[in-house]
CSV table of C-alpha atoms in Angstrom, one decimal:
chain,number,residue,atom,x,y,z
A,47,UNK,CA,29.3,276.5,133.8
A,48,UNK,CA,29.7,277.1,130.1
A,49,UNK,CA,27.6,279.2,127.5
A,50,UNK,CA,24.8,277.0,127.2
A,51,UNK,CA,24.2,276.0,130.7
A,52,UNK,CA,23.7,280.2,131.1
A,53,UNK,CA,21.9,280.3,128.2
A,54,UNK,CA,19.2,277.8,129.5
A,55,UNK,CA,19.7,279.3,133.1
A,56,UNK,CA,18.9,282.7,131.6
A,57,UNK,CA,15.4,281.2,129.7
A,58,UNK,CA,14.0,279.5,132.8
A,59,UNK,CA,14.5,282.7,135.0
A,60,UNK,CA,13.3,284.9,132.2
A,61,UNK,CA,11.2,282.7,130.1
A,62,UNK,CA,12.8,283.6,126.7
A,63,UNK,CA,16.1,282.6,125.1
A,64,UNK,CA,18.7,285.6,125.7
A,65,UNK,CA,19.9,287.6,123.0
A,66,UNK,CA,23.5,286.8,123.4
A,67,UNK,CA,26.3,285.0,125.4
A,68,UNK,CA,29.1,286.7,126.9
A,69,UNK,CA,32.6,286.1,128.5
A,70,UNK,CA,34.9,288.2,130.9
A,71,UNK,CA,38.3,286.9,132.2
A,72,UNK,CA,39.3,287.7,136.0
A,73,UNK,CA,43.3,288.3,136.1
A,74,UNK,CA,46.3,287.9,137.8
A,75,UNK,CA,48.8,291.1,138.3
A,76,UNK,CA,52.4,289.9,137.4
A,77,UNK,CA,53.7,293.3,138.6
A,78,UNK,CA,52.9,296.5,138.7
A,79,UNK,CA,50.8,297.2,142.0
A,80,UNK,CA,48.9,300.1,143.3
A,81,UNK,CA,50.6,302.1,140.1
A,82,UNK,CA,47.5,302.5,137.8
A,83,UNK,CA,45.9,305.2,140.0
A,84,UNK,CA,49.4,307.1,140.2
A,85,UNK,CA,49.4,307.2,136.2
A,86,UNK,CA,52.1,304.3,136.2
A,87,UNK,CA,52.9,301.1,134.8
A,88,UNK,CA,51.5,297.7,135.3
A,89,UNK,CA,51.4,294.5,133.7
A,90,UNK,CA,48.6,291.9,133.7
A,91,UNK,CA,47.7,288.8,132.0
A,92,UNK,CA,44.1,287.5,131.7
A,93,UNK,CA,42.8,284.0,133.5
A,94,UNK,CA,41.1,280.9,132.2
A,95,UNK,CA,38.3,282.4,135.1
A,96,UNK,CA,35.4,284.1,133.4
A,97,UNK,CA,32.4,286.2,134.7
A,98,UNK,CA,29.9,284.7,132.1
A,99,UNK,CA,26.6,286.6,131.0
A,100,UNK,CA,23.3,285.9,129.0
A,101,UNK,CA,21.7,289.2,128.5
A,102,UNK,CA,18.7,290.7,126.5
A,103,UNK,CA,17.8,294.2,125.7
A,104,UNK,CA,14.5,295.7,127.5
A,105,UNK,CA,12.6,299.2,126.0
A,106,UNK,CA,11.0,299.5,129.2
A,107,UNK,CA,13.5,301.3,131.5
A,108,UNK,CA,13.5,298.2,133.5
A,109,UNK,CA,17.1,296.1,134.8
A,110,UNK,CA,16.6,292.5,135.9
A,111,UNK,CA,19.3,290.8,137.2
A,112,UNK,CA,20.4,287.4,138.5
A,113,UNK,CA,23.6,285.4,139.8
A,114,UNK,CA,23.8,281.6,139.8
A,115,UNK,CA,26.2,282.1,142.6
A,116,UNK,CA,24.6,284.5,145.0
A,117,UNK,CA,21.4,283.0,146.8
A,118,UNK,CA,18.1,285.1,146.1
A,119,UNK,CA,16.4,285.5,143.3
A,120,UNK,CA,16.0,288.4,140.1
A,121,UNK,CA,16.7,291.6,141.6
A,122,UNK,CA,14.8,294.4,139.5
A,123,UNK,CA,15.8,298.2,139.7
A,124,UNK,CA,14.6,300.8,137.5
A,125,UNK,CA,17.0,302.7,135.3
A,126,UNK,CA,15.8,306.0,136.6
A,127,UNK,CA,16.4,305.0,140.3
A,128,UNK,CA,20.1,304.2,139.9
A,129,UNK,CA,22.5,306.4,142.7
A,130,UNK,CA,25.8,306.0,143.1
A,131,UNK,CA,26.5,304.6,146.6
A,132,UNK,CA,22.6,303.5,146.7
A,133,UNK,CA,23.5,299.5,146.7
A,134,UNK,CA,26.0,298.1,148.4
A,135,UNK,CA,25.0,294.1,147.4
A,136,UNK,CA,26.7,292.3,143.9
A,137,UNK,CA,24.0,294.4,142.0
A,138,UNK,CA,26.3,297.3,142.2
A,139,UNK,CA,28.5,296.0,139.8
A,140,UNK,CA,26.2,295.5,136.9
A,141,UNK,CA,24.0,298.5,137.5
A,142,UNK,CA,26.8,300.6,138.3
A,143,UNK,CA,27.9,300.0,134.6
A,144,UNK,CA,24.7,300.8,133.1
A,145,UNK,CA,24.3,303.8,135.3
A,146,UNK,CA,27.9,304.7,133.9
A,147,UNK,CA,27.1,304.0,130.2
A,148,UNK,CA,23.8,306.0,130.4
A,149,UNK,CA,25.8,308.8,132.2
A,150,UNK,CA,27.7,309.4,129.6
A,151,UNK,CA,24.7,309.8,127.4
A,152,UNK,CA,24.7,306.3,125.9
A,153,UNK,CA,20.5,305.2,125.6
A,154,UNK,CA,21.0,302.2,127.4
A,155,UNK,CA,17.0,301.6,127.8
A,156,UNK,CA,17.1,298.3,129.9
A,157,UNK,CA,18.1,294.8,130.0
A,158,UNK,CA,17.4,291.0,131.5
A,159,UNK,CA,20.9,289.4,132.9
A,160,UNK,CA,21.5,285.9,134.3
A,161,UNK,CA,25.2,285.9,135.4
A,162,UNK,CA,27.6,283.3,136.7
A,163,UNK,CA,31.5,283.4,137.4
A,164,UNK,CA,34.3,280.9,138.0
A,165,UNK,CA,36.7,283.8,139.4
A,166,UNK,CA,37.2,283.3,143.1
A,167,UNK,CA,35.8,286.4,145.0
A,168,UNK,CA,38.1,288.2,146.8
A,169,UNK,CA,41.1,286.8,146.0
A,170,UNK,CA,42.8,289.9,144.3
A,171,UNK,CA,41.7,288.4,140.5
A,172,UNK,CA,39.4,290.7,139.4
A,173,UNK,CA,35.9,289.1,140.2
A,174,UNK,CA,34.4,292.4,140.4
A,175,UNK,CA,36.0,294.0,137.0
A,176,UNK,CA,35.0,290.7,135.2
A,177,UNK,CA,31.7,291.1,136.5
A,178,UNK,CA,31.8,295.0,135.2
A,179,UNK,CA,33.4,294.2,131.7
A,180,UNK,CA,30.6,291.2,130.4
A,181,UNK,CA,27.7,293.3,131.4
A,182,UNK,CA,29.6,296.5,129.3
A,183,UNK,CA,30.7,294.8,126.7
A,184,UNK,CA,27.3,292.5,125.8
A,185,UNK,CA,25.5,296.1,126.5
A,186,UNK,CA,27.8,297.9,124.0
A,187,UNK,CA,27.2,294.7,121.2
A,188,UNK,CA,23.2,294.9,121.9
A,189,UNK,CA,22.6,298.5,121.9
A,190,UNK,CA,25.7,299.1,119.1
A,191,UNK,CA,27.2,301.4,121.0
A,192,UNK,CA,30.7,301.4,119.3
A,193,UNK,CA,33.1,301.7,122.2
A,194,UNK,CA,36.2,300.3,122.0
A,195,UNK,CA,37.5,298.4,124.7
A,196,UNK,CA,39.4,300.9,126.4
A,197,UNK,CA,36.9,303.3,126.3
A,198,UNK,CA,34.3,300.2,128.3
A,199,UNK,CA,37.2,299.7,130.6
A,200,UNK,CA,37.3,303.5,131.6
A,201,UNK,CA,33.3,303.5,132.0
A,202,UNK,CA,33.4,300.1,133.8
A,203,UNK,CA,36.2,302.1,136.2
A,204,UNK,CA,33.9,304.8,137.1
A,205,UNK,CA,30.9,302.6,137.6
A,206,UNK,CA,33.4,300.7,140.5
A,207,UNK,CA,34.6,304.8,141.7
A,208,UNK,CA,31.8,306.5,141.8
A,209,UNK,CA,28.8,304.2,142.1
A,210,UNK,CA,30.1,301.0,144.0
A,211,UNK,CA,32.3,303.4,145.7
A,212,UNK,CA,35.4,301.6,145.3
A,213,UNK,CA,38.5,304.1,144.6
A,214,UNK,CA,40.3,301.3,142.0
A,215,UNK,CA,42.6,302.2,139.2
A,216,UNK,CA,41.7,301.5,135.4
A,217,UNK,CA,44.5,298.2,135.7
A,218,UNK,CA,41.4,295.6,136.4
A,219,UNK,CA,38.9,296.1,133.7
A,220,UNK,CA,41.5,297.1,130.8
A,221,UNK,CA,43.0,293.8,131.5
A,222,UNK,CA,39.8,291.9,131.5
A,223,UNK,CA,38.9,293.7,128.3
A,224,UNK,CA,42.2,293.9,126.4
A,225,UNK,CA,44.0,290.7,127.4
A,226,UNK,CA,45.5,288.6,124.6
A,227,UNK,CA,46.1,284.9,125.0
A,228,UNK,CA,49.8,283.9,125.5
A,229,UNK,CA,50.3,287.4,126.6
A,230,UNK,CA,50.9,289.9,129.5
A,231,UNK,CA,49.6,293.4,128.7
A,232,UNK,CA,52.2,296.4,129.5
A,233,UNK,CA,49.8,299.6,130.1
A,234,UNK,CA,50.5,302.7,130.6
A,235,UNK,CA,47.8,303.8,132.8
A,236,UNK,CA,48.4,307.5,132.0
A,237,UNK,CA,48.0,307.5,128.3
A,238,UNK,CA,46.2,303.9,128.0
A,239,UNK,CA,48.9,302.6,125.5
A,240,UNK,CA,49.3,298.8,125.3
A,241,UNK,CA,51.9,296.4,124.5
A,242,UNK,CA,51.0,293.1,124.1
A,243,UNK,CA,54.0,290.8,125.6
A,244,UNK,CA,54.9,287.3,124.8
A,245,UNK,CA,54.7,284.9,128.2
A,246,UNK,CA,54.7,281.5,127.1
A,247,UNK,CA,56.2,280.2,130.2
A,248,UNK,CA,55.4,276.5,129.3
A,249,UNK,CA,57.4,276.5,126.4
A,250,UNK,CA,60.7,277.7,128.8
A,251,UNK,CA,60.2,275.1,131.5
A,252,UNK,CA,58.5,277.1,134.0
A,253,UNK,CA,54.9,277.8,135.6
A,254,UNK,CA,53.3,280.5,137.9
A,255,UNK,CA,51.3,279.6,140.3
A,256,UNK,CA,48.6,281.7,142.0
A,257,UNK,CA,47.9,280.7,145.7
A,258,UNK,CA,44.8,282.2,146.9
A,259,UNK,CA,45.3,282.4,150.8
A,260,UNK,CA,41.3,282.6,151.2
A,261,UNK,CA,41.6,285.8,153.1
A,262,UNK,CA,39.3,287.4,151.7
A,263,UNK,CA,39.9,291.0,151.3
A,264,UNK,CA,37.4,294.4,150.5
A,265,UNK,CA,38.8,297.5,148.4
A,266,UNK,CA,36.3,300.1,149.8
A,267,UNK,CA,36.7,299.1,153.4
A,268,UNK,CA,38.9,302.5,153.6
A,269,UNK,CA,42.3,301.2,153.9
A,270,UNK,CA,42.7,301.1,150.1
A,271,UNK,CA,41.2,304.4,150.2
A,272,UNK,CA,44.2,305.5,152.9
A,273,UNK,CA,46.7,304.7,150.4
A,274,UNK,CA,45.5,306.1,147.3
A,275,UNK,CA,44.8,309.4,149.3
A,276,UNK,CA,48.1,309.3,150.5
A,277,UNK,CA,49.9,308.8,147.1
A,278,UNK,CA,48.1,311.8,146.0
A,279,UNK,CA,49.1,314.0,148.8
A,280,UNK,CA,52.7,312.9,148.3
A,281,UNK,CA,52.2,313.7,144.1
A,282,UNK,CA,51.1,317.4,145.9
A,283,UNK,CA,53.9,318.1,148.0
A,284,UNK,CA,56.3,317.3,144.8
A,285,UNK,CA,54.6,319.3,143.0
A,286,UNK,CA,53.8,316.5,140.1
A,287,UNK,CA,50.5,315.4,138.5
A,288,UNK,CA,51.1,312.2,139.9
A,289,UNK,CA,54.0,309.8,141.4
A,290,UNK,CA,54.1,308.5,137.9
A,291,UNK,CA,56.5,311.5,137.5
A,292,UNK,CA,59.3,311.1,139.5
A,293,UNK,CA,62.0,309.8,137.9
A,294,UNK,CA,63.6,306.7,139.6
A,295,UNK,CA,67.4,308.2,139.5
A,296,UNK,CA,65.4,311.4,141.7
A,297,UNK,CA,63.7,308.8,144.2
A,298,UNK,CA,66.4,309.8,146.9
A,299,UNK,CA,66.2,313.9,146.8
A,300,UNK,CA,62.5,313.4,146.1
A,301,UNK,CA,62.1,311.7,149.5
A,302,UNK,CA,64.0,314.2,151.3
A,303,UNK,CA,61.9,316.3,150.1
A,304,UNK,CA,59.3,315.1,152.0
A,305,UNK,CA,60.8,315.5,155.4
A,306,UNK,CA,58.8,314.0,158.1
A,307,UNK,CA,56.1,312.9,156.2
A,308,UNK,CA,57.1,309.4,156.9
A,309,UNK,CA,53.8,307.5,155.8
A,310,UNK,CA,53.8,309.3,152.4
A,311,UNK,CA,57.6,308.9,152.1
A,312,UNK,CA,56.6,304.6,152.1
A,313,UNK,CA,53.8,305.1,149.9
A,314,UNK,CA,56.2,307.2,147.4
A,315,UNK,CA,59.2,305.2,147.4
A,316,UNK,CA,57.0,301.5,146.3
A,317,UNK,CA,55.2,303.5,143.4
A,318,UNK,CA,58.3,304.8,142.0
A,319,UNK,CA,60.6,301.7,142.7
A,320,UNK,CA,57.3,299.1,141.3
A,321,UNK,CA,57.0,301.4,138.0
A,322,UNK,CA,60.8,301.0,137.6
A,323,UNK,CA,60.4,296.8,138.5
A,324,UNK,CA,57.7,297.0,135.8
A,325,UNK,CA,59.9,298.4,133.1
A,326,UNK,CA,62.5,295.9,134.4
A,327,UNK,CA,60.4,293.1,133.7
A,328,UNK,CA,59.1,294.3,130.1
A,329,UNK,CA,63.1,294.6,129.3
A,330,UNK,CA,63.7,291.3,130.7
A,331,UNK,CA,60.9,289.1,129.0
A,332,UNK,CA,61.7,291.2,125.4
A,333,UNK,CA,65.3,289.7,125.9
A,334,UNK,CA,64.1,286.3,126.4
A,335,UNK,CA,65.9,286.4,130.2
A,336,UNK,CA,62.5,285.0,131.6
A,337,UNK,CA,63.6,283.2,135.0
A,338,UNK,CA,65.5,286.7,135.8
A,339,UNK,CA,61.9,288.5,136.3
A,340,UNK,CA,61.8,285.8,139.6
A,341,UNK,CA,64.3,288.5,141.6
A,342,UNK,CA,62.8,291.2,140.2
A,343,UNK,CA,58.6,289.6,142.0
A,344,UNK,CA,59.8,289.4,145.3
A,345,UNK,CA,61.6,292.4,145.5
A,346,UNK,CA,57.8,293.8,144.8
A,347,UNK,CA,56.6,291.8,147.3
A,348,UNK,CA,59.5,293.3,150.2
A,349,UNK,CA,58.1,296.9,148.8
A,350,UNK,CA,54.2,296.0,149.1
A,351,UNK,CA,55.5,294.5,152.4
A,352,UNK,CA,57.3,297.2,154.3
A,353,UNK,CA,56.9,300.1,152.5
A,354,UNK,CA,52.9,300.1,151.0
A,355,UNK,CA,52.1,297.7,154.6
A,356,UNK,CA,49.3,295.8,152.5
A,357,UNK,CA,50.0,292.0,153.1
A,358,UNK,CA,49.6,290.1,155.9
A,359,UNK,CA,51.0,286.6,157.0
A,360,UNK,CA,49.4,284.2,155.3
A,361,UNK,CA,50.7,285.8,151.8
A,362,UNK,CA,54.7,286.5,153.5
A,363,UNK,CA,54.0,282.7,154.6
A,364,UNK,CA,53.4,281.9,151.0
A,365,UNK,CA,56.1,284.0,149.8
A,366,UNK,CA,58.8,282.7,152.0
A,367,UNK,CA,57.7,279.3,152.1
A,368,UNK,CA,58.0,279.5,148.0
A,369,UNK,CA,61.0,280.8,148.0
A,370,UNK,CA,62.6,278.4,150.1
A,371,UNK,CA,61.6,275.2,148.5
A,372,UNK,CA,63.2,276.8,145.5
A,373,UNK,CA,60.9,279.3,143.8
A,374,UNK,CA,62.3,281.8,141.3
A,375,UNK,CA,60.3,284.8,142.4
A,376,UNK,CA,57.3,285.1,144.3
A,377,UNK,CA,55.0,287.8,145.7
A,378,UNK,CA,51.4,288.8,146.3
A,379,UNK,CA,49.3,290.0,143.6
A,380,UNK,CA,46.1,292.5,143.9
A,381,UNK,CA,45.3,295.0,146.4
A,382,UNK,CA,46.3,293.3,149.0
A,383,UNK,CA,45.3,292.7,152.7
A,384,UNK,CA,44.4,289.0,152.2
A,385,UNK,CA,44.1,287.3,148.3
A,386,UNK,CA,46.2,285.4,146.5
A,387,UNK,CA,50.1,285.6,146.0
A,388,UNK,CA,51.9,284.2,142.5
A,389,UNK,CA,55.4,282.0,142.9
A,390,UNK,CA,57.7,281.8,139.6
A,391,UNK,CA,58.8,278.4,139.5
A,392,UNK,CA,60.4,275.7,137.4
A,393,UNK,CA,57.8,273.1,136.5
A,394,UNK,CA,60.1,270.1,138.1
A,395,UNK,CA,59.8,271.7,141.4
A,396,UNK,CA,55.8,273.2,141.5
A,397,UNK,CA,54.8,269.9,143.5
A,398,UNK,CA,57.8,270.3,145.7
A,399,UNK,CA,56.4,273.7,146.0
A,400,UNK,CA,53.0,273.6,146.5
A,401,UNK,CA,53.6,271.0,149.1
A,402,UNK,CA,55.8,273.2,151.2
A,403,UNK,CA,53.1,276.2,151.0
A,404,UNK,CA,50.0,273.5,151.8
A,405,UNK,CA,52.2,272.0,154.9
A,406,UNK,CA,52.9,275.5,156.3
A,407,UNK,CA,50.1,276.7,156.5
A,408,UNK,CA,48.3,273.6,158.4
A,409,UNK,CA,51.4,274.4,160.8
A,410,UNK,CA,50.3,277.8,161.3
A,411,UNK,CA,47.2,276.8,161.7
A,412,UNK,CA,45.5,278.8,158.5
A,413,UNK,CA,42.6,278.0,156.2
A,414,UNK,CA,44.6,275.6,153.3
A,415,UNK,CA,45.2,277.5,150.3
A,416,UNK,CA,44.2,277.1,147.1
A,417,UNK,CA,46.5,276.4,144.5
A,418,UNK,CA,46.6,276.5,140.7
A,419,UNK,CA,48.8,277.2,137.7
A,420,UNK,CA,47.9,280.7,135.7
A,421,UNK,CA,47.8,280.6,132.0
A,422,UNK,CA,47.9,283.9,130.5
A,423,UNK,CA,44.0,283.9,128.9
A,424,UNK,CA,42.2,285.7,125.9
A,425,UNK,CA,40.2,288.9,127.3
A,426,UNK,CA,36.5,289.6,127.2
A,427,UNK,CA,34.3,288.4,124.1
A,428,UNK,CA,30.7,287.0,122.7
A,429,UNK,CA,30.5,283.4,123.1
A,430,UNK,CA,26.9,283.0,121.4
């Protein structure tokens, strides 16, 4: 569905032409995972996939909003009434951000929304942030709020903490926000500092796939929860602010520090090792060695694997599968527990490839997968 198609969906629900058009891209993770809430490194690229919004302003305290893609019709709330934790249907998304924005003393008086995305839900791409990031970033043009995009990112991270109740890092929305075509974005979750990174993979031969194993997976069920808690309890017992301070080359006394604490000891030894892969791969892709980031994805995958226990078999199946029909690298990408895993390959051998992954998994009986090629994407902006 394009801009005008939302336009015109947005004046037959509403009745008027909307203000504005706008766009916010899902993404894909090409390493960096479960670091953003430990103050660490990560390094996204933005999708083709956009959340897409037609939105007007309302002086009446009033939200209306509707999804092309969710059956029902306008759901109105009244701005007074939003509670964190209060909703626990797709509205949460959207009024979580305008609860956030008029939190933090922005006079966000109301608005009508007609929404409608093409990034798969629950894949581990972002649907949600995308969904957060349009709706911040048409209300910050409309009202002329001035934030910058990091600064809509950070609000559209506590509207998924504290009012959808979701306890996700700030990797998601930055990335739908700050994305630059042809690039992958190197934050530093701590400080917010970007580097934008050339990853033309085309141009070099090769492609990434995403395969989205159509488990679908749910942050705020607890388990994601677990593991945050438990990073944080391991930052406490070394006395740091967060894992992001443990130095790789101290990784081995650090974790004999921790004794017994075997859990924690997992959880602390894929944060440090993945902000050490991420830097790896920055180093790696500034050198022009491109095809030698492949070793340097599945290794992340064996950590998310054994150590951080978030994957499950239809993303190893991908993984090995991949790798054995002569992928480069390959692991899963998100938060895990179901979602989509990426493969590195040369573009001679993707059918090879994506044959192997489609033919194992009708062996092991699993829903087929769905396969396509990522192309790192501009980040959120006004269409119309």
């Amino acid at each position: 569905m394009g801009a005008q198609q939302v336009r015109d969906g947005f004046a037959e629900l509403y009745g008027a032409e909307p203000d504005g058009v706008w766009a916010a891209p899902g993404r894909v993770n090409l390493i960096g995972e479960h670091t953003d809430y430990n103050d660490g490194f990560v390094m996204p690229f933005a999708l083709p996939h956009t959340a897409l919004a037609a939105v007007s302003r309302r002086d009446d305290g009033r939200l209306r909003l509707h999804s092309a893609d969710v059956e029902g019709g306008v759901v109105e709330l009244g701005l007074d009434e939003l509670a964190p934790q209060s909703d626990t249907r797709w509205t949460a998304y959207p009024a979580g951000v305008v609860w956030a924005l008029r939190e933090a003393g922005h006079a966000v008086t109301g608005a009508d929304v007609h929404l409608t995305s093409t990034v798969p839900s629950g894949a581990g791409l972002s649907s949600s942030a995308a969904l957060e990031v349009v709706v911040a970033l048409a209300l910050n043009d409309l009202y002329d709020l001035g934030l910058q995009r990091w600064q809509l990112a950070r609000l559209c991270q506590r509207a998924e903490n504290v009012y959808v109740g979701a306890p996700t890092g700030i990797m998601d929305q930055t990335a739908s926000a700050c994305c630059e075509a042809g690039h992958a974005l190197f934050l530093d979750t701590r400080d917010l500092s970007q580097r934008q990174i050339p990853f033309d993979l085309a141009a070099e031969g090769m492609r990434l796939l995403v395969v989205d194993t159509q488990v679908k997976h749910a942050h705020s069920d607890g388990e994601y929860g677990k593991r945050r808690a438990g990073c944080e309890k391991g930052a406490a017992l070394l006395g740091v602010d967060a894992l992001r301070d443990v130095p790789y080359g101290e990784l081995d006394t650090a974790l004999d520090r921790l004794g017994d604490e075997e859990e924690v000891r997992r959880l602390v030894r894929h944060v440090v090792t993945e902000d050490q892969r991420v830097e790896r791969v920055v180093s790696l892709l500034r050198s022009g060695d491109t095809r030698a980031i492949g070793p340097v994805l599945t290794e992340g995958h064996a950590s998310l694997r054994d150590d951080f226990r978030i994957s499950c078999p239809e993303l190893d199946l991908v993984v090995d599968t991949a790798l054995a029909s002569g992928a480069l690298g390959a692991r899963m990408t998100g938060g895990g527990f179901g979602g989509s895993a990426i493969v590195l390959a040369e573009a001679a051998d993707v059918e090879t490839i994506t044959k192997a992954v489609g033919e194992a998994f009708a062996a092991a009986d699993f829903t087929a997968p769905r396969v396509f090629e990522a192309v790192p994407a501009a980040g959120a902006t006004r269409l119309a």
